[in-house]
Amino acid sequence: MSQQTDSQQPVVAVLGLGAMGHAFAANLIKKGFTTRVWNRTSSRGDDLVSAGAVRGQTPREAVLGADVVITMLSDGATSLDVYQGDNGLLAGLKQGGIIAQMGTLGVEGTESLIALIKAQRPDVIFFDAPVSGTKAPAEQAQIVVLASGDREKGAAVEPVFAAISKATKWLGEAGRASKMKLVVNAWLIAMMEGIAESTQLAEELGFTTDDLWNVLEGGPLAAPYIKGKMEMFKSGDYTPQMQLTWALKDINLAIEAGSQLELPVMKRISQTWQSAVDGGYGDQDLAVVYRYLGSKSSA
């Protein structure tokens, strides 16, 4: 019985094996999906190949035979590069294949991909499906997929999303999910800056990080996400769940998308976080803004 179920599962290719893409591929392998992988630095997939994945040397080779392709790439320009050309994924994807673009590319980057596929491969079913969540939730298949595209035509994508997430939120036509992702990330980033500054104020007034959390705990302001970041403040361990560099990219994409709006807080955060990245904090978790702000205060 289980063999029959496995044979009905779509073959999946994962292109882009950063923290999130690597977690997606690992979960698909664990759940019995035939999984193909590609990454520009191929060694990122060594452990996945050991676990049963098939590695492609190019995007085109990686997607051969795949029913569903997940791309989890850093930005729009990188995605266009991987999608097109003789060795690009569009050259290798089967007729009527499914692509789920799951990175945070912003409005313009996503629209460029949609236009490319319409022009070069109108047979392809494209889902714009970025995720809400970071490295640890991704590894535990606890992220939320924000999905947009033709759900009825691309039903084969649903078991793939189910294997890598705890829920899928459907948001309409392709492109709408990337817009919502910018909204969600803008809120996350505003919370991060807010708790970093509030914790510093608490300390200035004679309270510890634990004192502040004890007051918040059990009430409407006690977001579990914030608790995890406050633990980083205490331990000083900023091993990245989401690198500050990528968070800065995301807030800038949000500001760009809302160019007709004032967005004074977002713009100020962008300036502050740019200074932190310039100061050498970019490779650490975005919670490191707490340390950066502290260094400026004591300077």
mmCIF file of C-alpha atoms in Angstrom:
data_model
loop_
_atom_site.group_PDB
_atom_site.id
_atom_site.type_symbol
_atom_site.label_atom_id
_atom_site.label_comp_id
_atom_site.label_asym_id
_atom_site.label_seq_id
_atom_site.Cartn_x
_atom_site.Cartn_y
_atom_site.Cartn_z
ATOM 1 C CA MET A 1 0.000 0.000 0.000
ATOM 2 C CA SER A 2 2.733 2.463 0.944
ATOM 3 C CA GLN A 3 4.559 1.736 -2.326
ATOM 4 C CA GLN A 4 1.456 2.665 -4.290
ATOM 5 C CA THR A 5 1.131 5.928 -2.340
ATOM 6 C CA ASP A 6 4.783 6.756 -2.932
ATOM 7 C CA SER A 7 4.434 6.104 -6.668
ATOM 8 C CA GLN A 8 1.562 8.583 -6.827
ATOM 9 C CA GLN A 9 3.596 11.336 -5.224
ATOM 10 C CA PRO A 10 4.904 13.934 -7.643
ATOM 11 C CA VAL A 11 8.619 13.984 -8.405
ATOM 12 C CA VAL A 12 9.962 17.259 -6.948
ATOM 13 C CA ALA A 13 13.044 19.306 -7.829
ATOM 14 C CA VAL A 14 14.345 21.901 -5.351
ATOM 15 C CA LEU A 15 16.551 24.632 -6.800
ATOM 16 C CA GLY A 16 18.366 26.790 -4.247
ATOM 17 C CA LEU A 17 19.625 25.004 -1.130
ATOM 18 C CA GLY A 18 20.069 27.839 1.333
ATOM 19 C CA ALA A 19 18.633 27.358 4.824
ATOM 20 C CA MET A 20 15.021 27.191 3.607
ATOM 21 C CA GLY A 21 15.450 25.277 0.361
ATOM 22 C CA HIS A 22 17.686 22.733 2.098
ATOM 23 C CA ALA A 23 15.006 22.204 4.769
ATOM 24 C CA PHE A 24 12.302 21.757 2.111
ATOM 25 C CA ALA A 25 14.365 19.128 0.269
ATOM 26 C CA ALA A 26 15.206 17.279 3.500
ATOM 27 C CA ASN A 27 11.530 17.093 4.489
ATOM 28 C CA LEU A 28 10.488 15.881 1.036
ATOM 29 C CA ILE A 29 13.101 13.107 1.164
ATOM 30 C CA LYS A 30 11.966 12.099 4.671
ATOM 31 C CA LYS A 31 8.373 11.870 3.448
ATOM 32 C CA GLY A 32 9.226 9.594 0.554
ATOM 33 C CA PHE A 33 9.164 12.001 -2.379
ATOM 34 C CA THR A 34 11.587 11.374 -5.224
ATOM 35 C CA THR A 35 13.623 14.558 -4.859
ATOM 36 C CA ARG A 36 16.034 16.211 -7.270
ATOM 37 C CA VAL A 37 18.256 19.113 -6.163
ATOM 38 C CA TRP A 38 20.483 21.834 -7.545
ATOM 39 C CA ASN A 39 22.496 24.621 -5.966
ATOM 40 C CA ARG A 40 25.104 26.939 -7.444
ATOM 41 C CA THR A 41 27.531 25.761 -4.729
ATOM 42 C CA SER A 42 26.865 22.061 -5.224
ATOM 43 C CA SER A 43 28.368 20.937 -1.888
ATOM 44 C CA ARG A 44 25.271 22.375 -0.146
ATOM 45 C CA GLY A 45 23.441 19.288 -1.390
ATOM 46 C CA ASP A 46 25.961 16.613 -0.359
ATOM 47 C CA ASP A 47 24.014 15.453 2.691
ATOM 48 C CA LEU A 48 20.766 15.453 0.696
ATOM 49 C CA VAL A 49 22.340 13.240 -1.971
ATOM 50 C CA SER A 50 23.535 10.915 0.803
ATOM 51 C CA ALA A 51 19.916 10.796 2.029
ATOM 52 C CA GLY A 52 18.626 9.845 -1.417
ATOM 53 C CA ALA A 53 18.291 13.013 -3.515
ATOM 54 C CA VAL A 54 19.443 13.126 -7.139
ATOM 55 C CA ARG A 55 21.710 16.073 -7.931
ATOM 56 C CA GLY A 56 21.564 17.956 -11.213
ATOM 57 C CA GLN A 57 24.656 19.766 -12.461
ATOM 58 C CA THR A 58 22.509 22.529 -13.988
ATOM 59 C CA PRO A 59 18.963 23.778 -13.334
ATOM 60 C CA ARG A 60 17.897 22.158 -16.614
ATOM 61 C CA GLU A 61 19.315 18.780 -15.592
ATOM 62 C CA ALA A 62 17.870 19.020 -12.078
ATOM 63 C CA VAL A 63 14.279 19.429 -13.289
ATOM 64 C CA LEU A 64 14.305 16.586 -15.841
ATOM 65 C CA GLY A 65 11.396 14.289 -14.979
ATOM 66 C CA ALA A 66 10.125 16.565 -12.198
ATOM 67 C CA ASP A 67 6.390 17.196 -11.848
ATOM 68 C CA VAL A 68 6.860 20.070 -9.407
ATOM 69 C CA VAL A 69 9.833 22.428 -9.188
ATOM 70 C CA ILE A 70 10.437 24.546 -6.084
ATOM 71 C CA THR A 71 12.733 27.528 -6.503
ATOM 72 C CA MET A 72 14.053 29.155 -3.328
ATOM 73 C CA LEU A 73 16.488 31.779 -4.575
ATOM 74 C CA SER A 74 17.796 35.005 -3.087
ATOM 75 C CA ASP A 75 16.261 37.605 -5.399
ATOM 76 C CA GLY A 76 14.547 38.329 -8.697
ATOM 77 C CA ALA A 77 17.711 38.688 -10.791
ATOM 78 C CA THR A 78 19.108 35.352 -9.557
ATOM 79 C CA SER A 79 15.756 33.679 -10.228
ATOM 80 C CA LEU A 80 15.592 34.980 -13.815
ATOM 81 C CA ASP A 81 19.124 33.686 -14.373
ATOM 82 C CA VAL A 82 18.210 30.205 -13.116
ATOM 83 C CA TYR A 83 14.920 30.053 -15.048
ATOM 84 C CA GLN A 84 16.122 31.045 -18.518
ATOM 85 C CA GLY A 85 18.822 30.075 -21.018
ATOM 86 C CA ASP A 86 19.942 26.754 -22.490
ATOM 87 C CA ASN A 87 20.745 25.354 -19.033
ATOM 88 C CA GLY A 88 17.828 27.049 -17.279
ATOM 89 C CA LEU A 89 14.961 25.237 -15.621
ATOM 90 C CA LEU A 90 12.433 26.282 -18.289
ATOM 91 C CA ALA A 91 14.534 24.426 -20.882
ATOM 92 C CA GLY A 92 14.294 21.170 -18.915
ATOM 93 C CA LEU A 93 10.817 21.225 -17.378
ATOM 94 C CA LYS A 94 8.279 18.791 -18.814
ATOM 95 C CA GLN A 95 5.218 19.967 -20.729
ATOM 96 C CA GLY A 96 2.567 21.191 -18.278
ATOM 97 C CA GLY A 97 5.014 21.068 -15.347
ATOM 98 C CA ILE A 98 4.478 23.040 -12.146
ATOM 99 C CA ILE A 99 6.792 25.684 -10.689
ATOM 100 C CA ALA A 100 6.415 26.981 -7.138
ATOM 101 C CA GLN A 101 8.533 30.103 -6.601
ATOM 102 C CA MET A 102 8.968 30.291 -2.822
ATOM 103 C CA GLY A 103 11.556 33.030 -2.229
ATOM 104 C CA THR A 104 10.904 36.654 -1.262
ATOM 105 C CA LEU A 105 11.452 38.439 -4.569
ATOM 106 C CA GLY A 106 9.199 41.469 -4.175
ATOM 107 C CA VAL A 107 6.539 42.674 -6.598
ATOM 108 C CA GLU A 108 8.767 43.522 -9.550
ATOM 109 C CA GLY A 109 10.855 40.345 -9.308
ATOM 110 C CA THR A 110 7.752 38.158 -9.195
ATOM 111 C CA GLU A 111 6.078 39.963 -12.097
ATOM 112 C CA SER A 112 9.234 39.516 -14.194
ATOM 113 C CA LEU A 113 9.097 35.757 -13.657
ATOM 114 C CA ILE A 114 5.396 35.588 -14.493
ATOM 115 C CA ALA A 115 6.039 37.522 -17.729
ATOM 116 C CA LEU A 116 8.996 35.285 -18.640
ATOM 117 C CA ILE A 117 6.980 32.095 -18.195
ATOM 118 C CA LYS A 118 4.023 33.515 -20.138
ATOM 119 C CA ALA A 119 6.351 34.367 -23.026
ATOM 120 C CA GLN A 120 8.563 31.252 -23.075
ATOM 121 C CA ARG A 121 6.531 28.434 -21.493
ATOM 122 C CA PRO A 122 2.801 29.227 -21.438
ATOM 123 C CA ASP A 123 2.112 25.526 -20.750
ATOM 124 C CA VAL A 124 3.749 25.784 -17.304
ATOM 125 C CA ILE A 125 1.582 26.202 -14.193
ATOM 126 C CA PHE A 126 3.211 28.841 -11.996
ATOM 127 C CA PHE A 127 2.644 29.325 -8.284
ATOM 128 C CA ASP A 128 3.928 32.336 -6.410
ATOM 129 C CA ALA A 129 4.290 30.823 -2.930
ATOM 130 C CA PRO A 130 6.673 32.499 -0.472
ATOM 131 C CA VAL A 131 6.647 31.285 3.111
ATOM 132 C CA SER A 132 6.162 32.735 6.563
ATOM 133 C CA GLY A 133 8.748 31.256 8.906
ATOM 134 C CA THR A 134 12.492 30.909 9.361
ATOM 135 C CA LYS A 135 15.131 28.157 9.467
ATOM 136 C CA ALA A 136 14.077 26.137 12.541
ATOM 137 C CA PRO A 137 10.335 26.048 11.667
ATOM 138 C CA ALA A 138 11.271 25.106 8.078
ATOM 139 C CA GLU A 139 13.366 22.185 9.322
ATOM 140 C CA GLN A 140 10.379 20.988 11.387
ATOM 141 C CA ALA A 141 7.899 21.538 8.495
ATOM 142 C CA GLN A 142 6.167 24.204 10.611
ATOM 143 C CA ILE A 143 6.275 27.140 8.198
ATOM 144 C CA VAL A 144 3.151 28.576 6.521
ATOM 145 C CA VAL A 145 2.982 28.721 2.720
ATOM 146 C CA LEU A 146 1.411 31.858 1.265
ATOM 147 C CA ALA A 147 0.223 30.496 -2.078
ATOM 148 C CA SER A 148 -1.168 32.173 -5.173
ATOM 149 C CA GLY A 149 -1.925 30.729 -8.595
ATOM 150 C CA ASP A 150 -4.392 28.359 -10.285
ATOM 151 C CA ARG A 151 -5.068 25.882 -7.508
ATOM 152 C CA GLU A 152 -7.346 23.661 -9.620
ATOM 153 C CA LYS A 153 -4.912 23.304 -12.528
ATOM 154 C CA GLY A 154 -1.927 22.636 -10.278
ATOM 155 C CA ALA A 155 -3.407 20.242 -7.717
ATOM 156 C CA ALA A 156 -0.141 18.228 -7.679
ATOM 157 C CA VAL A 157 1.513 21.052 -5.757
ATOM 158 C CA GLU A 158 -0.717 20.572 -2.703
ATOM 159 C CA PRO A 159 0.919 17.378 -1.307
ATOM 160 C CA VAL A 160 4.290 19.079 -1.802
ATOM 161 C CA PHE A 161 3.221 22.106 0.239
ATOM 162 C CA ALA A 162 1.723 19.756 2.851
ATOM 163 C CA ALA A 163 5.066 17.937 3.199
ATOM 164 C CA ILE A 164 7.062 21.088 3.958
ATOM 165 C CA SER A 165 4.593 23.189 5.973
ATOM 166 C CA LYS A 166 1.905 23.168 8.639
ATOM 167 C CA ALA A 167 -0.590 25.164 6.548
ATOM 168 C CA THR A 168 -1.158 26.772 3.161
ATOM 169 C CA LYS A 169 -2.990 30.103 2.880
ATOM 170 C CA TRP A 170 -4.412 30.648 -0.611
ATOM 171 C CA LEU A 171 -4.476 34.270 -1.745
ATOM 172 C CA GLY A 172 -5.764 34.330 -5.326
ATOM 173 C CA GLU A 173 -3.957 34.828 -8.611
ATOM 174 C CA ALA A 174 -0.188 34.406 -8.947
ATOM 175 C CA GLY A 175 1.629 37.473 -7.638
ATOM 176 C CA ARG A 176 -0.676 38.198 -4.724
ATOM 177 C CA ALA A 177 1.235 35.973 -2.295
ATOM 178 C CA SER A 178 4.486 37.882 -2.834
ATOM 179 C CA LYS A 179 2.628 41.087 -2.004
ATOM 180 C CA MET A 180 1.265 39.612 1.226
ATOM 181 C CA LYS A 181 4.742 38.294 2.116
ATOM 182 C CA LEU A 182 6.058 41.863 2.040
ATOM 183 C CA VAL A 183 3.293 42.907 4.436
ATOM 184 C CA VAL A 184 4.012 40.016 6.827
ATOM 185 C CA ASN A 185 7.755 40.661 6.787
ATOM 186 C CA ALA A 186 7.264 44.383 7.351
ATOM 187 C CA TRP A 187 5.306 43.539 10.517
ATOM 188 C CA LEU A 188 7.896 40.989 11.671
ATOM 189 C CA ILE A 189 10.718 43.504 11.150
ATOM 190 C CA ALA A 190 8.804 46.258 12.962
ATOM 191 C CA MET A 191 8.276 43.871 15.911
ATOM 192 C CA MET A 192 11.966 43.009 15.940
ATOM 193 C CA GLU A 193 13.095 46.626 16.051
ATOM 194 C CA GLY A 194 10.410 47.397 18.636
ATOM 195 C CA ILE A 195 11.430 44.665 21.074
ATOM 196 C CA ALA A 196 15.130 45.476 20.637
ATOM 197 C CA GLU A 197 14.550 49.123 21.550
ATOM 198 C CA SER A 198 12.042 48.303 24.318
ATOM 199 C CA THR A 199 14.458 45.838 25.928
ATOM 200 C CA GLN A 200 17.186 48.457 25.878
ATOM 201 C CA LEU A 201 14.842 50.956 27.505
ATOM 202 C CA ALA A 202 13.944 48.361 30.158
ATOM 203 C CA GLU A 203 17.624 47.871 30.965
ATOM 204 C CA GLU A 204 18.228 51.600 31.116
ATOM 205 C CA LEU A 205 15.431 51.829 33.698
ATOM 206 C CA GLY A 206 16.813 48.990 35.819
ATOM 207 C CA PHE A 207 14.986 45.900 34.518
ATOM 208 C CA THR A 208 16.373 42.694 32.992
ATOM 209 C CA THR A 209 15.237 40.979 29.809
ATOM 210 C CA ASP A 210 13.538 38.376 32.032
ATOM 211 C CA ASP A 211 11.705 41.105 33.974
ATOM 212 C CA LEU A 212 10.248 42.415 30.726
ATOM 213 C CA TRP A 213 9.228 38.989 29.436
ATOM 214 C CA ASN A 214 7.614 38.094 32.778
ATOM 215 C CA VAL A 215 5.369 41.151 32.451
ATOM 216 C CA LEU A 216 4.488 40.353 28.825
ATOM 217 C CA GLU A 217 3.962 36.614 29.337
ATOM 218 C CA GLY A 218 0.369 35.431 29.232
ATOM 219 C CA GLY A 219 -0.868 38.686 27.738
ATOM 220 C CA PRO A 220 -1.710 39.765 24.184
ATOM 221 C CA LEU A 221 1.776 41.201 23.582
ATOM 222 C CA ALA A 222 3.640 37.957 24.309
ATOM 223 C CA ALA A 223 4.357 36.805 20.744
ATOM 224 C CA PRO A 224 6.317 33.509 20.769
ATOM 225 C CA TYR A 225 8.523 34.930 18.007
ATOM 226 C CA ILE A 226 9.569 37.767 20.307
ATOM 227 C CA LYS A 227 10.361 35.378 23.163
ATOM 228 C CA GLY A 228 12.858 33.549 20.946
ATOM 229 C CA LYS A 229 14.558 36.803 20.016
ATOM 230 C CA MET A 230 14.746 37.898 23.661
ATOM 231 C CA GLU A 231 16.523 34.606 24.424
ATOM 232 C CA MET A 232 19.121 35.637 21.844
ATOM 233 C CA PHE A 233 19.522 39.008 23.590
ATOM 234 C CA LYS A 234 20.291 37.145 26.838
ATOM 235 C CA SER A 235 22.616 34.475 25.436
ATOM 236 C CA GLY A 236 24.413 36.642 22.900
ATOM 237 C CA ASP A 237 24.101 33.738 20.422
ATOM 238 C CA TYR A 238 22.880 35.205 17.132
ATOM 239 C CA THR A 239 23.166 32.056 15.010
ATOM 240 C CA PRO A 240 20.947 33.088 12.098
ATOM 241 C CA GLN A 241 17.387 31.927 11.672
ATOM 242 C CA MET A 242 17.066 34.827 9.242
ATOM 243 C CA GLN A 243 20.172 36.813 8.438
ATOM 244 C CA LEU A 244 20.036 40.559 9.007
ATOM 245 C CA THR A 245 21.173 41.053 5.397
ATOM 246 C CA TRP A 246 18.084 39.242 4.072
ATOM 247 C CA ALA A 247 15.768 41.068 6.467
ATOM 248 C CA LEU A 248 17.156 44.380 5.202
ATOM 249 C CA LYS A 249 16.525 43.225 1.625
ATOM 250 C CA ASP A 250 12.925 42.405 2.563
ATOM 251 C CA ILE A 251 12.154 45.730 4.265
ATOM 252 C CA ASN A 252 13.574 47.544 1.238
ATOM 253 C CA LEU A 253 11.328 45.478 -1.065
ATOM 254 C CA ALA A 254 8.346 46.455 1.116
ATOM 255 C CA ILE A 255 9.274 50.148 0.948
ATOM 256 C CA GLU A 256 9.628 49.861 -2.828
ATOM 257 C CA ALA A 257 6.211 48.207 -3.133
ATOM 258 C CA GLY A 258 4.634 50.950 -0.982
ATOM 259 C CA SER A 259 6.356 53.812 -2.773
ATOM 260 C CA GLN A 260 3.157 55.877 -2.771
ATOM 261 C CA LEU A 261 2.942 55.688 1.037
ATOM 262 C CA GLU A 262 4.828 57.515 3.792
ATOM 263 C CA LEU A 263 5.985 54.424 5.757
ATOM 264 C CA PRO A 264 8.190 56.464 8.130
ATOM 265 C CA VAL A 265 8.912 53.591 10.549
ATOM 266 C CA MET A 266 9.919 51.188 7.773
ATOM 267 C CA LYS A 267 12.221 53.783 6.227
ATOM 268 C CA ARG A 268 13.873 54.506 9.551
ATOM 269 C CA ILE A 269 14.382 50.785 10.232
ATOM 270 C CA SER A 270 15.932 50.401 6.774
ATOM 271 C CA GLN A 271 18.443 53.157 7.554
ATOM 272 C CA THR A 272 19.301 51.697 10.968
ATOM 273 C CA TRP A 273 19.656 48.139 9.692
ATOM 274 C CA GLN A 274 21.741 49.280 6.734
ATOM 275 C CA SER A 275 24.127 50.871 9.235
ATOM 276 C CA ALA A 276 24.213 47.592 11.187
ATOM 277 C CA VAL A 277 24.997 45.604 8.030
ATOM 278 C CA ASP A 278 27.687 48.128 7.096
ATOM 279 C CA GLY A 279 29.061 47.666 10.622
ATOM 280 C CA GLY A 280 29.605 43.935 10.048
ATOM 281 C CA TYR A 281 26.454 42.466 11.641
ATOM 282 C CA GLY A 282 24.806 41.276 8.420
ATOM 283 C CA ASP A 283 25.598 37.542 8.620
ATOM 284 C CA GLN A 284 24.012 37.165 12.069
ATOM 285 C CA ASP A 285 20.342 36.773 12.990
ATOM 286 C CA LEU A 286 18.260 39.911 12.623
ATOM 287 C CA ALA A 287 17.949 39.980 16.448
ATOM 288 C CA VAL A 288 21.541 41.241 16.431
ATOM 289 C CA VAL A 289 20.127 44.748 15.952
ATOM 290 C CA TYR A 290 19.802 44.683 19.751
ATOM 291 C CA ARG A 291 23.582 44.316 20.069
ATOM 292 C CA TYR A 292 24.165 46.919 17.353
ATOM 293 C CA LEU A 293 21.939 49.462 19.106
ATOM 294 C CA GLY A 294 23.716 48.748 22.392
ATOM 295 C CA SER A 295 27.091 49.355 20.794
ATOM 296 C CA LYS A 296 25.910 52.729 19.519
ATOM 297 C CA SER A 297 24.530 53.693 22.948
ATOM 298 C CA SER A 298 27.780 52.876 24.752
ATOM 299 C CA ALA A 299 30.002 54.488 22.119
#
